Short mmCIF file of C-alpha atoms in Angstrom, two decimals:
data_model
loop_
_atom_site.label_atom_id
_atom_site.label_comp_id
_atom_site.label_asym_id
_atom_site.label_seq_id
_atom_site.Cartn_x
_atom_site.Cartn_y
_atom_site.Cartn_z
CA UNK A 191 31.73 -68.54 -71.14
CA UNK A 192 30.25 -66.09 -73.35
CA UNK A 193 26.75 -66.96 -75.24
CA UNK A 194 25.86 -65.97 -78.57
CA UNK A 195 23.25 -62.98 -77.20
CA UNK A 196 26.17 -61.64 -75.12
CA UNK A 197 28.30 -61.63 -78.13
CA UNK A 198 25.47 -59.98 -80.14
CA UNK A 199 24.83 -57.56 -77.43
CA UNK A 200 28.64 -56.61 -77.33
CA UNK A 201 28.96 -56.23 -80.87
CA UNK A 202 25.95 -53.90 -81.10
CA UNK A 203 27.36 -51.78 -78.29
CA UNK A 204 30.42 -51.57 -80.29
CA UNK A 205 28.86 -50.33 -83.40
CA UNK A 206 26.96 -47.66 -81.71
CA UNK A 207 29.91 -46.20 -80.29
CA UNK A 208 31.67 -46.10 -83.56
CA UNK A 209 28.83 -44.28 -85.25
CA UNK A 210 27.85 -41.60 -82.83
CA UNK A 211 28.15 -39.15 -85.69
CA UNK A 212 24.95 -38.90 -87.84
CA UNK A 213 26.40 -38.29 -90.83
CA UNK A 214 28.50 -41.50 -90.43
CA UNK A 215 25.55 -43.42 -88.78
CA UNK A 216 23.19 -42.67 -91.78
CA UNK A 217 26.17 -43.89 -94.25
CA UNK A 218 26.38 -47.06 -92.53
CA UNK A 219 22.65 -47.66 -91.95
CA UNK A 220 22.60 -46.80 -95.92
CA UNK A 221 25.01 -49.43 -96.79
CA UNK A 222 24.02 -51.87 -94.50
CA UNK A 223 20.25 -51.52 -95.56
CA UNK A 224 21.06 -52.26 -99.12
CA UNK A 225 21.34 -55.72 -97.81
CA UNK A 226 17.92 -57.43 -98.45
CA UNK A 227 18.09 -59.51 -95.33
CA UNK A 228 18.94 -56.58 -93.17
CA UNK A 229 16.16 -54.40 -94.84
CA UNK A 230 13.55 -57.05 -94.01
CA UNK A 231 14.56 -57.32 -90.51
CA UNK A 232 14.38 -53.38 -90.16
CA UNK A 233 10.86 -53.06 -91.73
CA UNK A 234 9.77 -55.60 -89.37
CA UNK A 235 10.54 -53.11 -86.43
CA UNK A 236 7.56 -50.96 -86.32
CA UNK A 237 9.44 -48.17 -84.51
CA UNK A 238 12.39 -48.27 -87.58
CA UNK A 239 9.81 -48.34 -90.15
CA UNK A 240 7.80 -45.54 -88.84
CA UNK A 241 10.84 -43.56 -88.52
CA UNK A 242 11.80 -44.26 -92.02
CA UNK A 243 8.21 -43.68 -93.20
CA UNK A 244 8.22 -40.31 -91.32
CA UNK A 245 11.52 -39.27 -92.75
CA UNK A 246 10.27 -40.14 -96.54
CA UNK A 247 7.15 -37.92 -95.81
CA UNK A 248 9.15 -35.13 -94.47
CA UNK A 249 11.98 -35.10 -97.27
CA UNK A 250 8.90 -35.37 -99.94
CA UNK A 251 7.36 -32.23 -98.30
CA UNK A 252 10.74 -30.29 -97.89
CA UNK A 253 11.19 -30.99 -101.76
CA UNK A 254 7.93 -30.25 -102.87
CA UNK A 255 7.87 -26.84 -100.93
CA UNK A 256 11.14 -26.02 -102.54
CA UNK A 257 9.54 -26.70 -105.91
CA UNK A 258 6.86 -24.37 -105.23
CA UNK A 259 9.06 -21.50 -103.71
CA UNK A 260 12.15 -21.91 -106.17
CA UNK A 261 10.56 -22.60 -109.50
CA UNK A 262 8.42 -20.44 -111.79
CA UNK A 263 6.26 -23.52 -112.24
CA UNK A 264 6.06 -24.28 -108.56
CA UNK A 265 5.26 -20.94 -107.95
CA UNK A 266 2.48 -21.54 -110.59
CA UNK A 267 1.33 -24.73 -108.86
CA UNK A 268 0.94 -22.78 -105.61
CA UNK A 269 -1.26 -20.21 -106.76
CA UNK A 270 -3.40 -22.80 -108.42
CA UNK A 271 -3.50 -24.76 -104.92
CA UNK A 272 -4.40 -21.65 -103.23
CA UNK A 273 -6.98 -21.01 -105.64
CA UNK A 274 -8.14 -24.69 -105.15
CA UNK A 275 -8.08 -24.00 -101.35
CA UNK A 276 -10.36 -20.86 -101.32
CA UNK A 277 -12.87 -22.95 -103.60
CA UNK A 278 -12.51 -25.70 -101.15
CA UNK A 279 -14.10 -23.19 -98.41
CA UNK A 280 -16.11 -21.60 -100.43
CA UNK A 281 -17.60 -24.86 -101.51
CA UNK A 282 -17.93 -26.24 -97.71
CA UNK A 283 -19.82 -22.76 -97.02
CA UNK A 284 -22.31 -23.58 -99.89
CA UNK A 285 -22.98 -27.03 -98.84
CA UNK A 286 -23.89 -26.24 -95.27
CA UNK A 287 -26.10 -23.37 -96.49
CA UNK A 288 -27.57 -25.91 -98.82
CA UNK A 289 -27.97 -28.78 -96.35
CA UNK A 290 -29.66 -26.10 -93.76
CA UNK A 291 -31.85 -24.91 -96.48
CA UNK A 292 -33.15 -28.10 -96.95
CA UNK A 293 -33.07 -29.88 -93.46
CA UNK A 294 -34.69 -26.71 -91.46
CA UNK A 295 -37.97 -26.47 -93.09
CA UNK A 296 -38.44 -29.94 -92.35
CA UNK A 297 -38.68 -29.08 -88.71
CA UNK A 298 -42.04 -27.04 -89.84
CA UNK A 299 -44.54 -27.79 -86.85
CA UNK A 300 -42.10 -29.86 -84.94
CA UNK A 301 -41.50 -29.10 -81.32
CA UNK A 302 -38.06 -30.29 -80.24
CA UNK A 303 -37.60 -32.19 -77.22
CA UNK A 304 -35.48 -30.42 -74.14
CA UNK A 305 -32.66 -32.99 -75.21
CA UNK A 306 -32.90 -32.11 -79.06
CA UNK A 307 -32.52 -28.42 -78.55
CA UNK A 308 -29.47 -28.78 -76.08
CA UNK A 309 -27.54 -31.11 -78.98
CA UNK A 310 -28.85 -28.48 -81.49
CA UNK A 311 -27.59 -25.47 -79.35
CA UNK A 312 -24.35 -27.24 -79.22
CA UNK A 313 -23.99 -27.61 -82.96
CA UNK A 314 -25.07 -24.08 -83.80
CA UNK A 315 -22.79 -23.01 -81.24
CA UNK A 316 -19.83 -24.92 -82.96
CA UNK A 317 -21.20 -23.49 -86.39
CA UNK A 318 -20.85 -20.03 -85.22
CA UNK A 319 -17.53 -20.37 -83.75
CA UNK A 320 -16.33 -22.15 -87.22
CA UNK A 321 -17.87 -19.16 -89.00
CA UNK A 322 -16.19 -16.57 -86.73
CA UNK A 323 -13.08 -18.72 -87.25
CA UNK A 324 -13.45 -18.44 -91.34
CA UNK A 325 -13.79 -14.59 -90.93
CA UNK A 326 -10.96 -14.07 -88.75
CA UNK A 327 -8.81 -16.17 -91.12
CA UNK A 328 -10.08 -14.36 -94.16
CA UNK A 329 -9.39 -10.83 -92.71
CA UNK A 330 -6.11 -11.68 -90.87
CA UNK A 331 -4.44 -14.65 -92.80
CA UNK A 332 -4.22 -16.34 -89.28
CA UNK A 333 -6.04 -19.70 -89.13
CA UNK A 334 -4.46 -20.81 -85.90
CA UNK A 335 -7.42 -21.88 -83.52
CA UNK A 336 -7.17 -21.45 -79.68
CA UNK A 337 -8.00 -24.05 -77.14
CA UNK A 338 -11.46 -23.31 -76.48
CA UNK A 339 -12.23 -23.16 -80.23
CA UNK A 340 -10.45 -26.81 -80.70
CA UNK A 341 -12.56 -27.99 -77.85
CA UNK A 342 -15.75 -26.67 -79.14
CA UNK A 343 -15.15 -27.99 -82.55
CA UNK A 344 -14.26 -31.53 -81.18
CA UNK A 345 -17.80 -31.37 -79.34
CA UNK A 346 -16.24 -31.07 -75.86
#
């Protein structure tokens, strides 16, 4: 005797066999997801929900990239974004210098312990590596960081 679970499993396998083609599968999924009870079950499945969210994010990013590349307004927006990115980096440098300008004078007549000096040395090394990375990016346009820099910036 065949139980309901076996029947459901068999039907699921049959449907999977019928929709091996991605175009057909997308059409069927789109049609089926228009049924509220089916959509509710799908969003309850974490893996399916994350896949849909990822697809939405990717599609949105692709559309935004196409807009920036292909339209005069998009090119103007990209130019403004590049200026903003530059100003963000200049601002980060300014905030770093300003914060150090306030913090360093407070060390007057203070003798740091060996542990404090070690922690400070690690952080100064991270700052130097970051500054070198900024200079390299500005000179070459290459913003990739090597594994050693990534580990250093993570504090490893």
